Amino acid sequence: MNDHLSTARPYALGLFRIVTGLLFACHGAASLFGVLGGAHGGGTVPVGTWPGWYAAVIQLVAGTLVLFGVGTRSAAFIASGSMAYAYFTSHQPNALWPIQNNGESSAMFCWAFLLLVFTGPGALAVDRLLPSRATAGAPPAPDTTGGEDRHASPATA
């Protein structure tokens, strides 16, 4: 059973990334364009207002990048930080617990994106299709030249 679950791990992580990125991008689109119910029950966030408009741009751009698996770790790091900022400046001053201060979504997005920073995009990511990025996280190839192991101590080399 564990072997089957381990085999599916990259795909489960990829689906987690896709859903999280989609939901985050929807928040940004709602705030910027008034779609999906708009910002705060209708309308859009005025252009250039701090921090709402900038947060919406981060949500739309980072969410889209995470959704497609392009620069996932970097985009997730920025998204996680933006949600930590949102939680501690907008929600936490109102009450200690997220359930009391309506900060559940900020807290969950923050931790979900932080997880993606450490795990990477999983399967089904565009980065996996690009040759320069496909090998970026791969371990170094073994030395097949017969050369000396540079990491071995002089006594064992």
N, CA and C atoms as an extended XYZ file, in Angstrom:
471
Properties=species:S:1:pos:R:3:atomname:S:1:resname:S:1:resid:I:1 pbc="F F F"
N         0.813       -1.192        0.000 N   MET     1
C         0.000        0.000        0.000 CA  MET     1
C         0.864        1.266        0.000 C   MET     1
N         1.894        1.284        0.848 N   ASN     2
C         2.768        2.452        0.918 CA  ASN     2
C         3.493        2.693       -0.393 C   ASN     2
N         3.865        1.617       -1.095 N   ASP     3
C         4.543        1.770       -2.377 CA  ASP     3
C         3.631        2.447       -3.398 C   ASP     3
N         2.369        2.075       -3.407 N   HIS     4
C         1.412        2.686       -4.338 CA  HIS     4
C         1.219        4.170       -4.007 C   HIS     4
N         1.114        4.472       -2.727 N   LEU     5
C         0.958        5.869       -2.328 CA  LEU     5
C         2.210        6.673       -2.653 C   LEU     5
N         3.383        6.091       -2.450 N   SER     6
C         4.628        6.789       -2.763 CA  SER     6
C         4.753        7.064       -4.257 C   SER     6
N         4.272        6.138       -5.066 N   THR     7
C         4.313        6.324       -6.511 CA  THR     7
C         3.422        7.493       -6.942 C   THR     7
N         2.323        7.687       -6.245 N   ALA     8
C         1.372        8.745       -6.592 CA  ALA     8
C         1.748       10.095       -5.980 C   ALA     8
N         2.743       10.142       -5.108 N   ARG     9
C         3.091       11.378       -4.399 CA  ARG     9
C         3.340       12.574       -5.319 C   ARG     9
N         4.138       12.452       -6.398 N   PRO    10
C         4.358       13.619       -7.255 CA  PRO    10
C         3.074       14.135       -7.906 C   PRO    10
N         2.154       13.226       -8.227 N   TYR    11
C         0.902       13.628       -8.855 CA  TYR    11
C        -0.026       14.296       -7.841 C   TYR    11
N        -0.064       13.778       -6.620 N   ALA    12
C        -0.866       14.414       -5.572 CA  ALA    12
C        -0.325       15.811       -5.273 C   ALA    12
N         0.988       15.939       -5.227 N   LEU    13
C         1.600       17.246       -4.996 CA  LEU    13
C         1.311       18.190       -6.161 C   LEU    13
N         1.369       17.683       -7.379 N   GLY    14
C         1.051       18.497       -8.549 CA  GLY    14
C        -0.395       18.981       -8.523 C   GLY    14
N        -1.329       18.113       -8.155 N   LEU    15
C        -2.733       18.517       -8.056 CA  LEU    15
C        -2.937       19.526       -6.935 C   LEU    15
N        -2.242       19.339       -5.819 N   PHE    16
C        -2.293       20.309       -4.714 CA  PHE    16
C        -1.820       21.675       -5.198 C   PHE    16
N        -0.719       21.696       -5.944 N   ARG    17
C        -0.174       22.943       -6.485 CA  ARG    17
C        -1.163       23.606       -7.435 C   ARG    17
N        -1.779       22.830       -8.316 N   ILE    18
C        -2.721       23.361       -9.297 CA  ILE    18
C        -3.931       23.989       -8.603 C   ILE    18
N        -4.522       23.282       -7.655 N   VAL    19
C        -5.708       23.791       -6.960 CA  VAL    19
C        -5.364       25.030       -6.137 C   VAL    19
N        -4.247       24.992       -5.423 N   THR    20
C        -3.848       26.134       -4.602 CA  THR    20
C        -3.572       27.353       -5.468 C   THR    20
N        -2.858       27.174       -6.566 N   GLY    21
C        -2.570       28.284       -7.469 CA  GLY    21
C        -3.834       28.842       -8.097 C   GLY    21
N        -4.756       27.977       -8.499 N   LEU    22
C        -6.011       28.426       -9.104 CA  LEU    22
C        -6.827       29.256       -8.121 C   LEU    22
N        -6.976       28.761       -6.903 N   LEU    23
C        -7.752       29.492       -5.901 CA  LEU    23
C        -7.124       30.844       -5.581 C   LEU    23
N        -5.801       30.888       -5.507 N   PHE    24
C        -5.095       32.139       -5.204 CA  PHE    24
C        -5.255       33.127       -6.355 C   PHE    24
N        -5.119       32.646       -7.582 N   ALA    25
C        -5.280       33.514       -8.756 CA  ALA    25
C        -6.714       34.049       -8.841 C   ALA    25
N        -7.690       33.254       -8.439 N   CYS    26
C        -9.083       33.713       -8.447 CA  CYS    26
C        -9.284       34.885       -7.496 C   CYS    26
N        -8.619       34.864       -6.346 N   HIS    27
C        -8.704       35.995       -5.415 CA  HIS    27
C        -8.164       37.260       -6.080 C   HIS    27
N        -7.040       37.143       -6.748 N   GLY    28
C        -6.459       38.294       -7.425 CA  GLY    28
C        -7.338       38.801       -8.556 C   GLY    28
N        -7.884       37.895       -9.352 N   ALA    29
C        -8.759       38.291      -10.469 CA  ALA    29
C       -10.024       38.967       -9.959 C   ALA    29
N       -10.565       38.468       -8.868 N   ALA    30
C       -11.768       39.076       -8.298 CA  ALA    30
C       -11.493       40.504       -7.848 C   ALA    30
N       -10.356       40.720       -7.228 N   SER    31
C       -10.018       42.057       -6.725 CA  SER    31
C        -9.655       43.023       -7.840 C   SER    31
N        -8.950       42.530       -8.853 N   LEU    32
C        -8.490       43.420       -9.929 CA  LEU    32
C        -9.541       43.690      -10.992 C   LEU    32
N       -10.342       42.668      -11.322 N   PHE    33
C       -11.257       42.784      -12.458 CA  PHE    33
C       -12.736       42.712      -12.076 C   PHE    33
N       -13.034       42.480      -10.811 N   GLY    34
C       -14.423       42.416      -10.377 CA  GLY    34
C       -15.157       41.153      -10.782 C   GLY    34
N       -14.437       40.147      -11.252 N   VAL    35
C       -15.061       38.876      -11.640 CA  VAL    35
C       -15.259       38.008      -10.402 C   VAL    35
N       -16.042       36.970      -10.544 N   LEU    36
C       -16.258       35.995       -9.470 CA  LEU    36
C       -16.758       36.645       -8.183 C   LEU    36
N       -17.570       37.662       -8.310 N   GLY    37
C       -18.125       38.327       -7.145 CA  GLY    37
C       -17.406       39.608       -6.765 C   GLY    37
N       -16.239       39.836       -7.332 N   GLY    38
C       -15.502       41.068       -7.064 CA  GLY    38
C       -14.845       41.098       -5.702 C   GLY    38
N       -14.221       42.207       -5.412 N   ALA    39
C       -13.514       42.387       -4.144 CA  ALA    39
C       -14.507       42.744       -3.045 C   ALA    39
N       -14.403       42.047       -1.945 N   HIS    40
C       -15.224       42.339       -0.765 CA  HIS    40
C       -16.712       42.423       -1.113 C   HIS    40
N       -17.200       41.476       -1.892 N   GLY    41
C       -18.609       41.409       -2.219 CA  GLY    41
C       -19.030       42.199       -3.447 C   GLY    41
N       -18.106       42.743       -4.186 N   GLY    42
C       -18.445       43.465       -5.410 CA  GLY    42
C       -17.434       44.557       -5.701 C   GLY    42
N       -17.262       44.859       -6.962 N   GLY    43
C       -16.355       45.920       -7.361 CA  GLY    43
C       -14.912       45.471       -7.455 C   GLY    43
N       -14.032       46.449       -7.603 N   THR    44
C       -12.606       46.176       -7.720 CA  THR    44
C       -11.845       47.008       -6.696 C   THR    44
N       -10.602       46.651       -6.511 N   VAL    45
C        -9.723       47.425       -5.636 CA  VAL    45
C        -9.170       48.571       -6.473 C   VAL    45
N        -9.219       49.806       -5.974 N   PRO    46
C        -8.680       50.932       -6.748 CA  PRO    46
C        -7.196       50.739       -7.073 C   PRO    46
N        -6.823       51.077       -8.293 N   VAL    47
C        -5.461       50.888       -8.779 CA  VAL    47
C        -4.472       51.653       -7.907 C   VAL    47
N        -3.419       50.960       -7.490 N   GLY    48
C        -2.335       51.582       -6.748 CA  GLY    48
C        -2.548       51.718       -5.256 C   GLY    48
N        -3.701       51.293       -4.724 N   THR    49
C        -3.919       51.431       -3.286 CA  THR    49
C        -3.104       50.403       -2.517 C   THR    49
N        -2.554       50.855       -1.405 N   TRP    50
C        -1.739       49.975       -0.555 CA  TRP    50
C        -2.595       49.453        0.567 C   TRP    50
N        -2.517       48.194        0.900 N   PRO    51
C        -1.800       47.108        0.239 CA  PRO    51
C        -2.680       46.298       -0.708 C   PRO    51
N        -3.970       46.631       -0.776 N   GLY    52
C        -4.930       45.803       -1.500 CA  GLY    52
C        -4.634       45.554       -2.962 C   GLY    52
N        -4.301       46.618       -3.706 N   TRP    53
C        -4.057       46.437       -5.134 CA  TRP    53
C        -2.787       45.624       -5.368 C   TRP    53
N        -1.741       45.906       -4.611 N   TYR    54
C        -0.483       45.175       -4.764 CA  TYR    54
C        -0.654       43.709       -4.367 C   TYR    54
N        -1.430       43.467       -3.323 N   ALA    55
C        -1.709       42.088       -2.914 CA  ALA    55
C        -2.461       41.349       -4.018 C   ALA    55
N        -3.411       42.029       -4.647 N   ALA    56
C        -4.185       41.402       -5.728 CA  ALA    56
C        -3.297       41.061       -6.924 C   ALA    56
N        -2.353       41.939       -7.245 N   VAL    57
C        -1.421       41.650       -8.339 CA  VAL    57
C        -0.562       40.433       -7.992 C   VAL    57
N        -0.066       40.385       -6.755 N   ILE    58
C         0.722       39.217       -6.319 CA  ILE    58
C        -0.135       37.963       -6.395 C   ILE    58
N        -1.374       38.048       -5.953 N   GLN    59
C        -2.249       36.879       -5.988 CA  GLN    59
C        -2.470       36.384       -7.413 C   GLN    59
N        -2.733       37.292       -8.326 N   LEU    60
C        -2.991       36.893       -9.703 CA  LEU    60
C        -1.734       36.329      -10.372 C   LEU    60
N        -0.620       37.043      -10.255 N   VAL    61
C         0.607       36.616      -10.940 CA  VAL    61
C         1.190       35.364      -10.289 C   VAL    61
N         1.395       35.394       -8.974 N   ALA    62
C         1.979       34.232       -8.295 CA  ALA    62
C         1.055       33.027       -8.380 C   ALA    62
N        -0.241       33.250       -8.246 N   GLY    63
C        -1.189       32.145       -8.357 CA  GLY    63
C        -1.150       31.491       -9.725 C   GLY    63
N        -1.045       32.302      -10.770 N   THR    64
C        -0.973       31.763      -12.128 CA  THR    64
C         0.328       31.001      -12.351 C   THR    64
N         1.441       31.550      -11.861 N   LEU    65
C         2.725       30.852      -11.994 CA  LEU    65
C         2.713       29.514      -11.260 C   LEU    65
N         2.171       29.507      -10.058 N   VAL    66
C         2.084       28.258       -9.294 CA  VAL    66
C         1.134       27.288       -9.988 C   VAL    66
N         0.015       27.779      -10.459 N   LEU    67
C        -0.958       26.937      -11.158 CA  LEU    67
C        -0.304       26.159      -12.292 C   LEU    67
N         0.493       26.849      -13.101 N   PHE    68
C         1.120       26.192      -14.248 CA  PHE    68
C         2.461       25.551      -13.926 C   PHE    68
N         2.992       25.799      -12.740 N   GLY    69
C         4.265       25.199      -12.362 CA  GLY    69
C         5.442       25.864      -13.038 C   GLY    69
N         5.418       27.176      -13.110 N   VAL    70
C         6.519       27.950      -13.696 CA  VAL    70
C         7.152       28.768      -12.571 C   VAL    70
N         8.412       28.488      -12.257 N   GLY    71
C         9.063       29.206      -11.163 CA  GLY    71
C         8.323       29.003       -9.851 C   GLY    71
N         7.873       27.793       -9.625 N   THR    72
C         6.988       27.500       -8.501 CA  THR    72
C         7.569       27.906       -7.155 C   THR    72
N         8.805       27.528       -6.891 N   ARG    73
C         9.377       27.828       -5.572 CA  ARG    73
C         9.465       29.323       -5.311 C   ARG    73
N         9.906       30.092       -6.293 N   SER    74
C        10.024       31.546       -6.126 CA  SER    74
C         8.648       32.193       -5.984 C   SER    74
N         7.720       31.816       -6.850 N   ALA    75
C         6.375       32.382       -6.792 CA  ALA    75
C         5.688       32.008       -5.479 C   ALA    75
N         5.872       30.779       -5.038 N   ALA    76
C         5.265       30.340       -3.781 CA  ALA    76
C         5.876       31.074       -2.586 C   ALA    76
N         7.165       31.356       -2.639 N   PHE    77
C         7.824       32.098       -1.561 CA  PHE    77
C         7.227       33.508       -1.442 C   PHE    77
N         7.057       34.177       -2.567 N   ILE    78
C         6.475       35.522       -2.567 CA  ILE    78
C         5.016       35.470       -2.099 C   ILE    78
N         4.267       34.491       -2.587 N   ALA    79
C         2.865       34.352       -2.190 CA  ALA    79
C         2.740       34.058       -0.698 C   ALA    79
N         3.590       33.188       -0.183 N   SER    80
C         3.567       32.864        1.239 CA  SER    80
C         3.863       34.104        2.084 C   SER    80
N         4.862       34.852        1.680 N   GLY    81
C         5.196       36.077        2.407 CA  GLY    81
C         4.083       37.100        2.370 C   GLY    81
N         3.412       37.221        1.235 N   SER    82
C         2.317       38.182        1.134 CA  SER    82
C         1.157       37.779        2.043 C   SER    82
N         0.923       36.489        2.174 N   MET    83
C        -0.157       36.035        3.049 CA  MET    83
C         0.221       36.160        4.526 C   MET    83
N         1.492       35.968        4.844 N   ALA    84
C         1.936       36.204        6.224 CA  ALA    84
C         1.758       37.682        6.574 C   ALA    84
N         2.147       38.559        5.644 N   TYR    85
C         1.978       40.000        5.843 CA  TYR    85
C         0.492       40.336        6.038 C   TYR    85
N        -0.357       39.783        5.178 N   ALA    86
C        -1.797       40.042        5.280 CA  ALA    86
C        -2.342       39.574        6.618 C   ALA    86
N        -1.902       38.401        7.057 N   TYR    87
C        -2.416       37.875        8.324 CA  TYR    87
C        -2.001       38.769        9.492 C   TYR    87
N        -0.726       39.100        9.557 N   PHE    88
C        -0.240       39.833       10.735 CA  PHE    88
C        -0.602       41.309       10.727 C   PHE    88
N        -0.908       41.889        9.568 N   THR    89
C        -1.280       43.305        9.556 CA  THR    89
C        -2.786       43.527        9.512 C   THR    89
N        -3.529       42.624        8.874 N   SER    90
C        -4.968       42.835        8.723 CA  SER    90
C        -5.827       41.983        9.650 C   SER    90
N        -5.374       40.805        9.988 N   HIS    91
C        -6.218       39.888       10.753 CA  HIS    91
C        -5.811       39.766       12.216 C   HIS    91
N        -4.553       39.484       12.462 N   GLN    92
C        -4.104       39.195       13.825 CA  GLN    92
C        -4.352       40.331       14.811 C   GLN    92
N        -4.260       41.601       14.428 N   PRO    93
C        -4.561       42.667       15.403 CA  PRO    93
C        -6.000       42.622       15.943 C   PRO    93
N        -6.917       41.981       15.217 N   ASN    94
C        -8.319       41.932       15.642 CA  ASN    94
C        -8.593       40.857       16.685 C   ASN    94
N        -7.827       39.773       16.664 N   ALA    95
C        -7.988       38.682       17.625 CA  ALA    95
C        -6.819       37.730       17.453 C   ALA    95
N        -6.598       36.886       18.448 N   LEU    96
C        -5.443       35.990       18.421 CA  LEU    96
C        -5.593       34.857       17.401 C   LEU    96
N        -6.727       34.189       17.397 N   TRP    97
C        -6.897       32.989       16.589 CA  TRP    97
C        -7.509       33.305       15.221 C   TRP    97
N        -7.059       32.592       14.170 N   PRO    98
C        -7.604       32.822       12.822 CA  PRO    98
C        -9.121       32.657       12.745 C   PRO    98
N        -9.683       31.757       13.515 N   ILE    99
C       -11.130       31.550       13.489 CA  ILE    99
C       -11.858       32.777       14.043 C   ILE    99
N       -11.192       33.520       14.923 N   GLN   100
C       -11.792       34.717       15.509 CA  GLN   100
C       -11.591       35.962       14.650 C   GLN   100
N       -10.488       36.020       13.894 N   ASN   101
C       -10.153       37.244       13.165 CA  ASN   101
C       -10.366       37.129       11.653 C   ASN   101
N       -11.043       36.065       11.211 N   ASN   102
C       -11.322       35.820        9.782 CA  ASN   102
C       -10.046       35.691        8.947 C   ASN   102
N        -8.990       35.182        9.539 N   GLY   103
C        -7.728       35.042        8.836 CA  GLY   103
C        -7.402       33.622        8.408 C   GLY   103
N        -8.412       32.738        8.407 N   GLU   104
C        -8.139       31.334        8.046 CA  GLU   104
C        -7.554       31.205        6.656 C   GLU   104
N        -8.114       31.903        5.677 N   SER   105
C        -7.611       31.739        4.308 CA  SER   105
C        -6.191       32.293        4.186 C   SER   105
N        -5.891       33.390        4.831 N   SER   106
C        -4.521       33.921        4.787 CA  SER   106
C        -3.545       32.936        5.418 C   SER   106
N        -3.913       32.384        6.562 N   ALA   107
C        -3.033       31.430        7.238 CA  ALA   107
C        -2.849       30.156        6.408 C   ALA   107
N        -3.940       29.640        5.856 N   MET   108
C        -3.839       28.411        5.061 CA  MET   108
C        -3.035       28.632        3.781 C   MET   108
N        -3.271       29.737        3.078 N   PHE   109
C        -2.485       30.023        1.882 CA  PHE   109
C        -1.012       30.194        2.236 C   PHE   109
N        -0.725       30.881        3.334 N   CYS   110
C         0.659       31.086        3.742 CA  CYS   110
C         1.373       29.746        3.921 C   CYS   110
N         0.769       28.834        4.661 N   TRP   111
C         1.405       27.546        4.925 CA  TRP   111
C         1.406       26.635        3.700 C   TRP   111
N         0.363       26.704        2.883 N   ALA   112
C         0.325       25.884        1.665 CA  ALA   112
C         1.446       26.290        0.714 C   ALA   112
N         1.626       27.606        0.535 N   PHE   113
C         2.694       28.066       -0.350 CA  PHE   113
C         4.070       27.792        0.249 C   PHE   113
N         4.196       27.893        1.556 N   LEU   114
C         5.486       27.573        2.174 CA  LEU   114
C         5.829       26.101        1.955 C   LEU   114
N         4.847       25.236        2.005 N   LEU   115
C         5.069       23.817        1.705 CA  LEU   115
C         5.597       23.648        0.281 C   LEU   115
N         5.016       24.377       -0.674 N   LEU   116
C         5.468       24.280       -2.067 CA  LEU   116
C         6.882       24.823       -2.254 C   LEU   116
N         7.289       25.777       -1.423 N   VAL   117
C         8.670       26.269       -1.484 CA  VAL   117
C         9.626       25.115       -1.214 C   VAL   117
N         9.299       24.274       -0.243 N   PHE   118
C        10.200       23.186        0.139 CA  PHE   118
C        10.032       21.922       -0.692 C   PHE   118
N         8.836       21.660       -1.202 N   THR   119
C         8.619       20.418       -1.948 CA  THR   119
C         8.816       20.574       -3.446 C   THR   119
N         8.678       21.789       -3.960 N   GLY   120
C         8.730       21.981       -5.402 CA  GLY   120
C         7.374       21.706       -6.018 C   GLY   120
N         7.297       21.730       -7.346 N   PRO   121
C         6.000       21.697       -8.016 CA  PRO   121
C         5.339       20.335       -8.140 C   PRO   121
N         6.065       19.251       -7.939 N   GLY   122
C         5.484       17.937       -8.177 CA  GLY   122
C         5.348       17.685       -9.668 C   GLY   122
N         4.478       16.763      -10.009 N   ALA   123
C         4.264       16.398      -11.411 CA  ALA   123
C         3.376       17.435      -12.097 C   ALA   123
N         3.277       17.336      -13.384 N   LEU   124
C         2.381       18.142      -14.208 CA  LEU   124
C         2.749       19.624      -14.208 C   LEU   124
N         4.024       19.945      -14.076 N   ALA   125
C         4.479       21.331      -14.068 CA  ALA   125
C         5.137       21.673      -15.398 C   ALA   125
N         4.907       22.885      -15.875 N   VAL   126
C         5.520       23.348      -17.120 CA  VAL   126
C         7.043       23.338      -16.996 C   VAL   126
N         7.566       23.660      -15.814 N   ASP   127
C         9.020       23.658      -15.614 CA  ASP   127
C         9.650       22.317      -15.962 C   ASP   127
N         8.913       21.246      -15.778 N   ARG   128
C         9.439       19.910      -16.084 CA  ARG   128
C         9.605       19.703      -17.590 C   ARG   128
N         8.911       20.499      -18.382 N   LEU   129
C         8.993       20.374      -19.840 CA  LEU   129
C        10.155       21.169      -20.429 C   LEU   129
N        10.638       22.154      -19.685 N   LEU   130
C        11.723       23.006      -20.174 CA  LEU   130
C        13.062       22.340      -19.879 C   LEU   130
N        13.912       22.162      -20.893 N   PRO   131
C        15.157       21.430      -20.696 CA  PRO   131
C        16.080       22.064      -19.658 C   PRO   131
N        16.157       23.366      -19.604 N   SER   132
C        17.064       24.007      -18.655 CA  SER   132
C        16.581       23.859      -17.228 C   SER   132
N        15.295       23.717      -17.019 N   ARG   133
C        14.756       23.609      -15.667 CA  ARG   133
C        14.565       22.161      -15.240 C   ARG   133
N        14.428       21.258      -16.175 N   ALA   134
C        14.151       19.864      -15.840 CA  ALA   134
C        15.285       19.250      -15.050 C   ALA   134
N        16.506       19.671      -15.300 N   THR   135
C        17.652       19.101      -14.597 CA  THR   135
C        18.160       20.000      -13.483 C   THR   135
N        17.542       21.155      -13.266 N   ALA   136
C        18.032       22.096      -12.257 CA  ALA   136
C        17.998       21.508      -10.859 C   ALA   136
N        16.995       20.719      -10.531 N   GLY   137
C        16.893       20.148       -9.198 CA  GLY   137
C        17.413       18.727       -9.110 C   GLY   137
N        17.938       18.204      -10.201 N   ALA   138
C        18.425       16.827      -10.218 CA  ALA   138
C        19.767       16.736       -9.517 C   ALA   138
N        20.046       15.605       -8.862 N   PRO   139
C        21.345       15.440       -8.225 CA  PRO   139
C        22.444       15.375       -9.280 C   PRO   139
N        23.678       15.743       -8.914 N   PRO   140
C        24.750       15.713       -9.904 CA  PRO   140
C        25.003       14.293      -10.404 C   PRO   140
N        25.372       14.206      -11.657 N   ALA   141
C        25.659       12.905      -12.261 CA  ALA   141
C        26.940       12.333      -11.660 C   ALA   141
N        27.020       11.009      -11.534 N   PRO   142
C        28.239       10.406      -10.988 CA  PRO   142
C        29.428       10.645      -11.918 C   PRO   142
N        30.610       10.687      -11.340 N   ASP   143
C        31.833       10.920      -12.109 CA  ASP   143
C        32.179        9.639      -12.856 C   ASP   143
N        32.078        9.676      -14.173 N   THR   144
C        32.368        8.494      -14.991 CA  THR   144
C        33.713        8.620      -15.695 C   THR   144
N        34.485        9.660      -15.359 N   THR   145
C        35.767        9.868      -16.029 CA  THR   145
C        36.885        9.088      -15.372 C   THR   145
N        36.598        8.457      -14.246 N   GLY   146
C        37.643        7.718      -13.547 CA  GLY   146
C        38.514        8.643      -12.718 C   GLY   146
N        38.107        9.884      -12.599 N   GLY   147
C        38.869       10.873      -11.840 CA  GLY   147
C        38.752       10.641      -10.351 C   GLY   147
N        39.578       11.349       -9.634 N   GLU   148
C        39.623       11.236       -8.191 CA  GLU   148
C        38.365       11.849       -7.586 C   GLU   148
N        37.842       11.247       -6.538 N   ASP   149
C        36.691       11.775       -5.828 CA  ASP   149
C        37.159       12.961       -4.997 C   ASP   149
N        36.699       14.151       -5.358 N   ARG   150
C        37.131       15.366       -4.669 CA  ARG   150
C        36.596       15.449       -3.256 C   ARG   150
N        35.549       14.699       -2.935 N   HIS   151
C        34.955       14.779       -1.605 CA  HIS   151
C        35.551       13.757       -0.646 C   HIS   151
N        36.341       12.852       -1.140 N   ALA   152
C        36.939       11.830       -0.273 CA  ALA   152
C        38.125       12.435        0.479 C   ALA   152
N        38.339       11.939        1.677 N   SER   153
C        39.483       12.434        2.447 CA  SER   153
C        40.762       11.856        1.838 C   SER   153
N        41.915       12.520        2.055 N   PRO   154
C        43.163       12.027        1.458 CA  PRO   154
C        43.499       10.606        1.886 C   PRO   154
N        43.079       10.219        3.074 N   ALA   155
C        43.402        8.878        3.563 CA  ALA   155
C        42.612        7.813        2.821 C   ALA   155
N        41.405        8.157        2.318 N   THR   156
C        40.597        7.143        1.648 CA  THR   156
C        40.650        7.238        0.140 C   THR   156
N        41.259        8.283       -0.401 N   ALA   157
C        41.279        8.469       -1.841 CA  ALA   157
C        42.307        7.596       -2.514 C   ALA   157
